mmCIF file of C-alpha atoms and ligand atoms in Angstrom:
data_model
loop_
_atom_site.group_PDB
_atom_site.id
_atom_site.type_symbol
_atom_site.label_atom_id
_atom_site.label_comp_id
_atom_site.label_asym_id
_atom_site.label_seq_id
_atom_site.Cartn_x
_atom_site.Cartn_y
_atom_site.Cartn_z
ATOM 1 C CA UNK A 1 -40.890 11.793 16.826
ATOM 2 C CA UNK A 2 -41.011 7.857 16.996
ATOM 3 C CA UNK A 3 -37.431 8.426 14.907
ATOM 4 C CA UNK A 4 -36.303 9.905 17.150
ATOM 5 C CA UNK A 5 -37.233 7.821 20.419
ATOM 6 C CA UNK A 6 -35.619 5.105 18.272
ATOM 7 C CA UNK A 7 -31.984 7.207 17.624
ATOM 8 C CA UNK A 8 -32.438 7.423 21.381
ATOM 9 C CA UNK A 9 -32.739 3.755 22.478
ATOM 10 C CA UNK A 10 -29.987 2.991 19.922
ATOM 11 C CA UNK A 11 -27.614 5.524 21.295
ATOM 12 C CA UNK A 12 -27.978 4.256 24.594
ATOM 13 C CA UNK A 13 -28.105 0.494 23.953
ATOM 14 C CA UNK A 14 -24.545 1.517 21.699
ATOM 15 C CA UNK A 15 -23.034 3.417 24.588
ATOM 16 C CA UNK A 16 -23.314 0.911 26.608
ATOM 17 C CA UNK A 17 -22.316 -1.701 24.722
ATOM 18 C CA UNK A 18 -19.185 0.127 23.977
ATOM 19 C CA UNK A 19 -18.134 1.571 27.311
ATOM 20 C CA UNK A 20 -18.898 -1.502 28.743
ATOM 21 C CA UNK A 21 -16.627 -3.680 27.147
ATOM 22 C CA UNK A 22 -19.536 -5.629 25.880
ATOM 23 C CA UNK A 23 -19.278 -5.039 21.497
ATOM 24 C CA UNK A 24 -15.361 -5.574 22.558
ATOM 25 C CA UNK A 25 -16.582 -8.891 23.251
ATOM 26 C CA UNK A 26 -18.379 -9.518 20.378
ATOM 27 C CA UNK A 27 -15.552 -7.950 18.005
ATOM 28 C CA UNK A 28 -13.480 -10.922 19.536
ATOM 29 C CA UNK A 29 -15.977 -13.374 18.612
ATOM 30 C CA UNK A 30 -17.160 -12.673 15.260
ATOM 31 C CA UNK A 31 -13.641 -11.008 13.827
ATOM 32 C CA UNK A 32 -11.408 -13.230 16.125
ATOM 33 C CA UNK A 33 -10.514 -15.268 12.779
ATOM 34 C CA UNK A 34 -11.133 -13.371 9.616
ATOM 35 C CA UNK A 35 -11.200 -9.730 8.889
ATOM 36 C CA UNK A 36 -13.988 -7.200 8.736
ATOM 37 C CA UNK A 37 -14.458 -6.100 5.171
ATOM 38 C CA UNK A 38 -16.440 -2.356 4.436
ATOM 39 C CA UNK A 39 -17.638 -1.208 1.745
ATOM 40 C CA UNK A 40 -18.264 2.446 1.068
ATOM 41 C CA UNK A 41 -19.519 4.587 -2.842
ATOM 42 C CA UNK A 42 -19.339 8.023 -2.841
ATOM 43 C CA UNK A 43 -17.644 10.494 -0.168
ATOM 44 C CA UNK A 44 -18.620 14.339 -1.132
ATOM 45 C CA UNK A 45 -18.214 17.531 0.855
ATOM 46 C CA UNK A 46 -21.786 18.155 1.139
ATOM 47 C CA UNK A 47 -25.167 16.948 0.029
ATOM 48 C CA UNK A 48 -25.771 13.455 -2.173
ATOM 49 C CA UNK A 49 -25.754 14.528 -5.315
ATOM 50 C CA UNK A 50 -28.219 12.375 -7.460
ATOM 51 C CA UNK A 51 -27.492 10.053 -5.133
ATOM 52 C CA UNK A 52 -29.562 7.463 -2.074
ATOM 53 C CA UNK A 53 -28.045 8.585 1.046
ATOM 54 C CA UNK A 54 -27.295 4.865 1.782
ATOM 55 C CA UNK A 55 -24.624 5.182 -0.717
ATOM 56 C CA UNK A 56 -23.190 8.569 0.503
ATOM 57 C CA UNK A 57 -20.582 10.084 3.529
ATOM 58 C CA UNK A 58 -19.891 13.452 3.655
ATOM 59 C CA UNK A 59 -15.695 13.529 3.936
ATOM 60 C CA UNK A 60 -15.398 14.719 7.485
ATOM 61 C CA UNK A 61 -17.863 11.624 8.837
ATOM 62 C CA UNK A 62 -15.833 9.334 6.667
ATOM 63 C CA UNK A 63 -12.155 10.756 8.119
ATOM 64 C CA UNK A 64 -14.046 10.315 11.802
ATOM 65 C CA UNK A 65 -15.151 6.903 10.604
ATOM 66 C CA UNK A 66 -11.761 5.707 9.394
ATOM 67 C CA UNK A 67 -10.103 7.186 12.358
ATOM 68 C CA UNK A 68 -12.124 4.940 14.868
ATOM 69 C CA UNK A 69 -12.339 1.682 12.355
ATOM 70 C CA UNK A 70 -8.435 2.440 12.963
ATOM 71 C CA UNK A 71 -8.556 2.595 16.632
ATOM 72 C CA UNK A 72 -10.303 -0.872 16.563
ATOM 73 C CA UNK A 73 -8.582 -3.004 14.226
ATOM 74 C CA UNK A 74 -5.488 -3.175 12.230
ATOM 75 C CA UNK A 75 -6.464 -1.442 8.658
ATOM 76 C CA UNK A 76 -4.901 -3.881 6.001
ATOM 77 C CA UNK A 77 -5.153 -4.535 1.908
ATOM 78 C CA UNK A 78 -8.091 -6.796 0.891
ATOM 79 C CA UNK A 79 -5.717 -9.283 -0.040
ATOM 80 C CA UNK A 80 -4.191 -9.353 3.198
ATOM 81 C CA UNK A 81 -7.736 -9.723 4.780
ATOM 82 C CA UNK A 82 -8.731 -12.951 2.720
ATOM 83 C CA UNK A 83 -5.420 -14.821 3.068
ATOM 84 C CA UNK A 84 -4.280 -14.472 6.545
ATOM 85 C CA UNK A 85 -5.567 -16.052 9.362
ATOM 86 C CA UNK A 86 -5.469 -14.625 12.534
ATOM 87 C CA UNK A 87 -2.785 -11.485 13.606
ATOM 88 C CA UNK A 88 -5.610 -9.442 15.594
ATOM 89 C CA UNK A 89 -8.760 -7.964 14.160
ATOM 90 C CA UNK A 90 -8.325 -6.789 11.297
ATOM 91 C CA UNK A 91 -10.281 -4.535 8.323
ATOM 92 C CA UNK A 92 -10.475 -4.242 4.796
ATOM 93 C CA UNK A 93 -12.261 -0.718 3.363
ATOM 94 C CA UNK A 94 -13.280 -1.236 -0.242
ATOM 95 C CA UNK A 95 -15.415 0.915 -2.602
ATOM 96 C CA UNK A 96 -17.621 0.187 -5.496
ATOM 97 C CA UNK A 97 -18.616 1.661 -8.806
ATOM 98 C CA UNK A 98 -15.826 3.740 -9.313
ATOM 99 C CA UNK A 99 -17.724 7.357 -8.703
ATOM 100 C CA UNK A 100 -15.273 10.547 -9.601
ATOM 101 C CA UNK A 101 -15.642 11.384 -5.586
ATOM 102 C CA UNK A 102 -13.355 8.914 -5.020
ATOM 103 C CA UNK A 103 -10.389 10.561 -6.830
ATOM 104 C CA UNK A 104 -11.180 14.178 -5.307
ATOM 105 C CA UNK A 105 -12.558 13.470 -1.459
ATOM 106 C CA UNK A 106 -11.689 9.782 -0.356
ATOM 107 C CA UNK A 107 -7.989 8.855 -1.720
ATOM 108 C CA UNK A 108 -6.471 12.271 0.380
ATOM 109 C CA UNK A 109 -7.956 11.467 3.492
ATOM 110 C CA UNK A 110 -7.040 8.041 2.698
ATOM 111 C CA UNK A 111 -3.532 8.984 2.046
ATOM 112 C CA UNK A 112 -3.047 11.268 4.876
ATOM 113 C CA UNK A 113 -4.084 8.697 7.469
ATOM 114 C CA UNK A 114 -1.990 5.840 5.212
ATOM 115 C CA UNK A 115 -4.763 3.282 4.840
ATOM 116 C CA UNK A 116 -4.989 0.928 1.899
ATOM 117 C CA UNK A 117 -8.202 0.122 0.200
ATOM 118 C CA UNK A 118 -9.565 -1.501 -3.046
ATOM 119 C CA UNK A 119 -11.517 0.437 -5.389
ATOM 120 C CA UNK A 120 -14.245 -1.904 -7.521
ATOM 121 C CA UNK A 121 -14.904 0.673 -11.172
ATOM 122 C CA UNK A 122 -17.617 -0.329 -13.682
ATOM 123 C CA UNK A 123 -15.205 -0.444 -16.904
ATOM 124 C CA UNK A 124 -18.003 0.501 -18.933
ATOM 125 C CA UNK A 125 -18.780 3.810 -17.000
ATOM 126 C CA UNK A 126 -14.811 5.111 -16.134
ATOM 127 C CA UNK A 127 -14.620 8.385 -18.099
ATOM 128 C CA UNK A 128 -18.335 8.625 -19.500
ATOM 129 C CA UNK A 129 -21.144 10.588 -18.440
ATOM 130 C CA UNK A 130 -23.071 7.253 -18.059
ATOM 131 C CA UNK A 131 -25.242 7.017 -14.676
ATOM 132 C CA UNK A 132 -26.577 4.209 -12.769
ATOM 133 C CA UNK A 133 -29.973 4.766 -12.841
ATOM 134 C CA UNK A 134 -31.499 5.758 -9.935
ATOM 135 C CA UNK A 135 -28.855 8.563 -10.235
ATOM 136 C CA UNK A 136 -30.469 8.815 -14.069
ATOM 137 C CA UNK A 137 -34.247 9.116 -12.148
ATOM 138 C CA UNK A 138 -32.881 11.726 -9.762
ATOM 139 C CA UNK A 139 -31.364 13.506 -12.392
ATOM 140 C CA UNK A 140 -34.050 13.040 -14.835
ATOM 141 C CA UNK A 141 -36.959 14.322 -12.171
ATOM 142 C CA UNK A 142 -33.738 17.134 -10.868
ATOM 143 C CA UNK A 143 -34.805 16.123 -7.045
ATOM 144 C CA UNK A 144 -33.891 13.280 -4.401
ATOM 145 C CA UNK A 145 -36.737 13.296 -1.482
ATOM 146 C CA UNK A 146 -38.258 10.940 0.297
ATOM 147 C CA UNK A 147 -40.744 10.186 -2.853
ATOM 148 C CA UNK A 148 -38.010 9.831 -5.494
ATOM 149 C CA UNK A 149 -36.291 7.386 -2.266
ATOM 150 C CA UNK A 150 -39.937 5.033 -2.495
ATOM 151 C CA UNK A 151 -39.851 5.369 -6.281
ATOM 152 C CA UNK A 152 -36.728 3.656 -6.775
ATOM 153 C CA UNK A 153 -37.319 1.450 -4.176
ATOM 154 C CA UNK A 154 -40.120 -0.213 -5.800
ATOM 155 C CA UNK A 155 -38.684 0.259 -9.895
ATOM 156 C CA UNK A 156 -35.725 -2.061 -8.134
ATOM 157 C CA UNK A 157 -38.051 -4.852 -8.074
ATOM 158 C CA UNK A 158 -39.473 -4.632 -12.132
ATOM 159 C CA UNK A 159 -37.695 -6.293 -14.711
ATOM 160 C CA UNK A 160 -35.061 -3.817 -16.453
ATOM 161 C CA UNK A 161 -36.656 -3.056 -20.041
ATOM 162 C CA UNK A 162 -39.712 -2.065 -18.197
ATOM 163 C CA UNK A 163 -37.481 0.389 -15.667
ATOM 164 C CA UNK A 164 -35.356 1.643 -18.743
ATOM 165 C CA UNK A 165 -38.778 2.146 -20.407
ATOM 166 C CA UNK A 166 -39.964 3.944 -17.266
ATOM 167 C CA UNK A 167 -36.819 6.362 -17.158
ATOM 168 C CA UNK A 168 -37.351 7.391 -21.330
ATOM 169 C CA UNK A 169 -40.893 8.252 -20.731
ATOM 170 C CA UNK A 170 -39.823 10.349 -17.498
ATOM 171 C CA UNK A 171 -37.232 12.058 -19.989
ATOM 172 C CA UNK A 172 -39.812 13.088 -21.911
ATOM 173 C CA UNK A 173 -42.206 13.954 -19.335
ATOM 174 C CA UNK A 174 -39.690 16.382 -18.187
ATOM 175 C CA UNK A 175 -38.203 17.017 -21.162
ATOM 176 C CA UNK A 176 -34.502 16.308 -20.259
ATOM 177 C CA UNK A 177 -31.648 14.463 -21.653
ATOM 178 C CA UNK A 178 -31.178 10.963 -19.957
ATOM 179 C CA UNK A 179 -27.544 12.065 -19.173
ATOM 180 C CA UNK A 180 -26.201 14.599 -18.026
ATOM 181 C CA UNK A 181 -23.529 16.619 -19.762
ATOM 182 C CA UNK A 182 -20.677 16.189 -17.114
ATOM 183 C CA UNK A 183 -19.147 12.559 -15.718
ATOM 184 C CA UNK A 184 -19.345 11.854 -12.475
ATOM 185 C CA UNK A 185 -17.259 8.391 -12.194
ATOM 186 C CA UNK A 186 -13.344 8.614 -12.426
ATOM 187 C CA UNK A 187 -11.560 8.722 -15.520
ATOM 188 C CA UNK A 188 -8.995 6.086 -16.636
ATOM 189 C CA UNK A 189 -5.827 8.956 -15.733
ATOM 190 C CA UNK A 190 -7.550 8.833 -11.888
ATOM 191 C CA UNK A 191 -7.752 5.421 -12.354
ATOM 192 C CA UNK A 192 -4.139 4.922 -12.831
ATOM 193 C CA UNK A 193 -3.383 7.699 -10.712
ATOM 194 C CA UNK A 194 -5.057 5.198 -7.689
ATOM 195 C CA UNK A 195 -3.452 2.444 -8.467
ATOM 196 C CA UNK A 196 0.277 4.510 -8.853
ATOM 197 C CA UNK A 197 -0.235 5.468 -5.138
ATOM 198 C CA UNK A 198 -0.736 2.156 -4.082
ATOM 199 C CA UNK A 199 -4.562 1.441 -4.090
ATOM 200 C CA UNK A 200 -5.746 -2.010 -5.146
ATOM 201 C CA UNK A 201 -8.225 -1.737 -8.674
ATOM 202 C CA UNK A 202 -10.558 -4.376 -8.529
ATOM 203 C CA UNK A 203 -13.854 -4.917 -11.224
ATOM 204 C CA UNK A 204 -17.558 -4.419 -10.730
ATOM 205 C CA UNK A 205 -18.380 -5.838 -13.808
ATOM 206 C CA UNK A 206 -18.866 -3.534 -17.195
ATOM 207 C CA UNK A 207 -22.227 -2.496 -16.846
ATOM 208 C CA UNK A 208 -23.304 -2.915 -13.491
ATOM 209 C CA UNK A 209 -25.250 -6.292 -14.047
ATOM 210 C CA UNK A 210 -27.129 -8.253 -11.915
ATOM 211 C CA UNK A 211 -25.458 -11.510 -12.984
ATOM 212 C CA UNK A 212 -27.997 -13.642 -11.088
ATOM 213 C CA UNK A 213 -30.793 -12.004 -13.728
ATOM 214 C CA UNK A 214 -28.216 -12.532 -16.585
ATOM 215 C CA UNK A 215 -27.303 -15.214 -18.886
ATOM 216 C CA UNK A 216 -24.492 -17.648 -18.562
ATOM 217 C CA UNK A 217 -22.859 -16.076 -21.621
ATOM 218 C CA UNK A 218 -23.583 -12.115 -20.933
ATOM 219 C CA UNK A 219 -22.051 -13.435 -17.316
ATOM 220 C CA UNK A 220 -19.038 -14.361 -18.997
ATOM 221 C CA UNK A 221 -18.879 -11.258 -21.162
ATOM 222 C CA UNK A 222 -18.913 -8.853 -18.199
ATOM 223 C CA UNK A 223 -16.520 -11.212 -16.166
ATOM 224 C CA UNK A 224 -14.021 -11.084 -18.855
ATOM 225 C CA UNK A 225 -14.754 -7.675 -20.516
ATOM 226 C CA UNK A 226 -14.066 -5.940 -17.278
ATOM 227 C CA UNK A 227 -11.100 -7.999 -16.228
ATOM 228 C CA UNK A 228 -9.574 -7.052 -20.078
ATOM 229 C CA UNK A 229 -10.357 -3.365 -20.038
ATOM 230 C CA UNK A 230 -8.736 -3.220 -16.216
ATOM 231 C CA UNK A 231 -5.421 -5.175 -18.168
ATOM 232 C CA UNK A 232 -5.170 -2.854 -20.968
ATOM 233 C CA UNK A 233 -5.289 0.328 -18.735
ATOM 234 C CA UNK A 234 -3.275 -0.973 -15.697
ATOM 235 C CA UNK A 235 -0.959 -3.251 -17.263
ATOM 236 C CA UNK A 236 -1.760 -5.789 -14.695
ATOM 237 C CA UNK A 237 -5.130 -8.149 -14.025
ATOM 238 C CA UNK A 238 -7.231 -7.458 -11.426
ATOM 239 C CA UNK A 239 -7.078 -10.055 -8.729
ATOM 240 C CA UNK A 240 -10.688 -8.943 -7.214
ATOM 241 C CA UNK A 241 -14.361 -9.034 -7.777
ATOM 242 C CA UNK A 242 -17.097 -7.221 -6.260
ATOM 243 C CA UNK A 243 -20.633 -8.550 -7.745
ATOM 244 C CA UNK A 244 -23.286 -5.373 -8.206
ATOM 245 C CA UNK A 245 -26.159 -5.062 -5.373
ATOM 246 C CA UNK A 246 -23.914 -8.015 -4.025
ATOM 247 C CA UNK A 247 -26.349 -10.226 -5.750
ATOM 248 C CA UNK A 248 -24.039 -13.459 -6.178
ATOM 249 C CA UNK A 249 -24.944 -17.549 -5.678
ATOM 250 C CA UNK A 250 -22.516 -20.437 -6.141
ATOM 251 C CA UNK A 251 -22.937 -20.538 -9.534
ATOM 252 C CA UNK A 252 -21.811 -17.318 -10.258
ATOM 253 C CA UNK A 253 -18.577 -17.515 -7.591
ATOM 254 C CA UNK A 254 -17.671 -20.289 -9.734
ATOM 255 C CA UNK A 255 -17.842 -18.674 -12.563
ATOM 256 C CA UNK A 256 -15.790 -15.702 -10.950
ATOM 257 C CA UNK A 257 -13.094 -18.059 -10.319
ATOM 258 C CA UNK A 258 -12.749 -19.325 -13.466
ATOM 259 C CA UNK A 259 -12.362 -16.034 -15.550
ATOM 260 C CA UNK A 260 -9.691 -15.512 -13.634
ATOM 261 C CA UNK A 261 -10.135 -13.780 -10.474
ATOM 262 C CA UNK A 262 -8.812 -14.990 -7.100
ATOM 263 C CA UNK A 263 -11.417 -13.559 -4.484
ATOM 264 C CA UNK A 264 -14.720 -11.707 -5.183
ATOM 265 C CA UNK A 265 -17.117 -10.008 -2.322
ATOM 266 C CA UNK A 266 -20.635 -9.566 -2.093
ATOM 267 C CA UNK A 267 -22.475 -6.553 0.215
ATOM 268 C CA UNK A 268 -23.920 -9.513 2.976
ATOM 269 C CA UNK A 269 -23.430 -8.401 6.348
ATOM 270 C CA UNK A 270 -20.322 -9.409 8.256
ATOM 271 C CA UNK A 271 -22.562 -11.961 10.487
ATOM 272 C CA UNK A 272 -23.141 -13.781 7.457
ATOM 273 C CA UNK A 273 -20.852 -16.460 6.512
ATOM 274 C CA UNK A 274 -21.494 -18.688 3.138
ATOM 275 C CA UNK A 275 -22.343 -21.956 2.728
ATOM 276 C CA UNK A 276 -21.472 -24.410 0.003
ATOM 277 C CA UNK A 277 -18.831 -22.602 -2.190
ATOM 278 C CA UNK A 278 -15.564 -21.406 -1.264
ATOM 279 C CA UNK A 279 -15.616 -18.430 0.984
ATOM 280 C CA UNK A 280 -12.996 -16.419 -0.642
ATOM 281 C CA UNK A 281 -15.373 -16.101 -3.693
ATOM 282 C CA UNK A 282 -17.737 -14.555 -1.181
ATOM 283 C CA UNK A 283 -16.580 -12.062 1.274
ATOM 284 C CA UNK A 284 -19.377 -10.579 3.292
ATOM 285 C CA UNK A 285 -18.628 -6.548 3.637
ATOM 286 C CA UNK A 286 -20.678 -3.963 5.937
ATOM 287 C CA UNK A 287 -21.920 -0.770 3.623
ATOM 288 C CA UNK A 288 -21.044 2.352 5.370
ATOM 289 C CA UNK A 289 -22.298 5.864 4.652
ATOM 290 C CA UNK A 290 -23.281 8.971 6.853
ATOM 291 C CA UNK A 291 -26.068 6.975 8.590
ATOM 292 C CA UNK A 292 -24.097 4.219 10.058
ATOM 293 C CA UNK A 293 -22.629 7.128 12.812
ATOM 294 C CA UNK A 294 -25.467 9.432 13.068
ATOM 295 C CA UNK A 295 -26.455 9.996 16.710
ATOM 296 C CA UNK A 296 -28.544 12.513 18.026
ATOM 297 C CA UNK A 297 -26.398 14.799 18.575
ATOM 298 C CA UNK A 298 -24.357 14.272 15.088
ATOM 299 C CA UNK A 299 -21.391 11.780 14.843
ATOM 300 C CA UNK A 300 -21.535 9.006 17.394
ATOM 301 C CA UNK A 301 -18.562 6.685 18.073
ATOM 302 C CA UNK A 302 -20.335 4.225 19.676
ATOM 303 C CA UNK A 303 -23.301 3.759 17.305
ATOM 304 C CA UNK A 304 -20.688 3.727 14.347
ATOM 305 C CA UNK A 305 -18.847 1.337 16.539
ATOM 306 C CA UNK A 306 -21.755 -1.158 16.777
ATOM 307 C CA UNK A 307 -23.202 -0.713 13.082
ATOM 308 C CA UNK A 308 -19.762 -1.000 11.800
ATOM 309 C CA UNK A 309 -19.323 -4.350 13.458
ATOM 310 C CA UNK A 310 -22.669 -5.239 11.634
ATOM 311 C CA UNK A 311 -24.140 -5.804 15.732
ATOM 312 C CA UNK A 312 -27.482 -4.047 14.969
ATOM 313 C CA UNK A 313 -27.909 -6.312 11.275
ATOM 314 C CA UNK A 314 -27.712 -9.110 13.698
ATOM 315 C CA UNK A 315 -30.192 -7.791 16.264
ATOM 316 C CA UNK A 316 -32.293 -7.118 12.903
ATOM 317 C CA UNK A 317 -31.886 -10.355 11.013
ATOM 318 C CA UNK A 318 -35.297 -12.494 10.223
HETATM 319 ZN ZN1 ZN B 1 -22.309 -1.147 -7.546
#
């Protein structure tokens, strides 16, 4: 009930703000000089898979959501968004990990609406049956609720032999395999597929580090492991970075630069802008997924509007 009350007040406040002229306003103010940057995972045609819904669109949301990011700014390749000033508002749509669903639901509506966007693939995951795991906990437990949700939400803060230790003995428990039999992330032939019709292939690391837990050397590893494999497969080095969980500090943008790349984002909302390093090796981006239009009565342009604009991270920030 109090959800709902809330979905209320939000759908007004948004419909107000956006009929009025008012998030217009704002748009001009906070994207006047560099471009908005979003960052979606998987698109399926129903359900989440193994999935958190925060990571998830179904493909008809996302075609609505593209359709009204395109009414609002000009859509244009992540390198165009980093390196050119000015020219109107203008937006970036990137995805990470490098999930199957990409291949199969996002690139046609991407194609049939012509918009450009950067995919970020885990090297060490394209064509395996690997899983992140809190897909790996879903799948091990074969259920995502609400409990599953609050489990993984509190194994994200324990160190990660303890979580992979955690994830065996729920194997067992359950007697299942810790993988499942199919893949679920693109192959290398999708991969190249992607890039042949024109979409940028950036890395996301090998094995979905957190390099600010990680050593200087394993940082280097997955910096230059990644960029490698992408070079062997694509013929050309990737130019982009996208750090997992967005977890990045100057140290680490640093050493992004110097293993070759020329820009790397982070998943910081849009309002954010860093300090002390050089922004290009820290591009904020706004995660999108079925949530960020969700009214009460189903898809809602002007909440999308707002949350796509990052407005309501700013009315929430500390
Ligand atoms: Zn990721």
């Amino acid at each position: 009930m109090i959800g709902l009350i809330l979905i209320a007040i939000k759908q007004v406040a948004a419909f107000l703000l956006y009929r009025s002229g008012l998030l217009h306003l704002w748009i001009r103010w906070k994207f006047g000089n560099r471009a908005l940057v979003v960052m979606y995972h998987r698109v399926l045609d129903s359900g989440t898979d193994l999935s958190q819904s925060g990571i998830v669109v179904q493909t008809n949301t996302f075609e609505k959501q593209l359709l009204q990011l395109r009414g609002m700014f000009s859509m244009v390749p992540l390198s165009d968004a980093i390196h050119h000033e000015g020219g109107g508002f203008r937006c970036a749509i990137t995805f990470d990990d490098g999930w199957a669903d990409n291949h199969r639901f996002a690139f046609p509506v991407l194609k049939r609406l012509g918009l450009p966007a950067t995919l970020f693939i885990t090297t060490g995951y394209i064509g395996t049956q690997r899983l992140f795991w809190p897909e790996c906990l879903a799948y091990i437990l074969q259920r995502h609720d609400e409990q599953v949700d609050a489990l993984i939400e509190s194994l994200k803060n324990v160190p990660e032999q303890t979580r992979e230790d955690f994830l065996d003995q729920q194997a067992r428990l359950h007697n299942r395999p810790l993988l499942p039999s199919e893949t679920r992330m693109l192959s290398w032939d999708q991969v190249r597929d992607l890039k042949k019709q024109g979409f940028d292939i950036g890395s996301h690391t090998v094995n979905h580090v957190l390099l600010n837990h990680a050593t200087p050397e394993l940082v280097e590893k997955e910096l230059g492991e990644s960029r490698d494999q992408i070079t062997t497969q694509l013929w050309e080095p990737p130019q982009s970075f996208a750090y997992p969980n967005g977890n990045w500090n100057p140290v680490l943008a640093e050493s992004v630069r110097k293993a070759g790349y020329s820009y790397a984002v982070t998943t910081e909302s849009p309002w954010k802008i860093p300090e002390n390093t050089n922004p290009v090796f820290a591009i904020p981006r706004k995660n999108l997924c079925e949530g960020s239009s969700n009214g009460l009565f189903g898809f809602s342009a002007s909440i999308f509007a707002c949350e796509a604009v990052g407005f309501f991270d700013w009315c929430r920030r500390p």
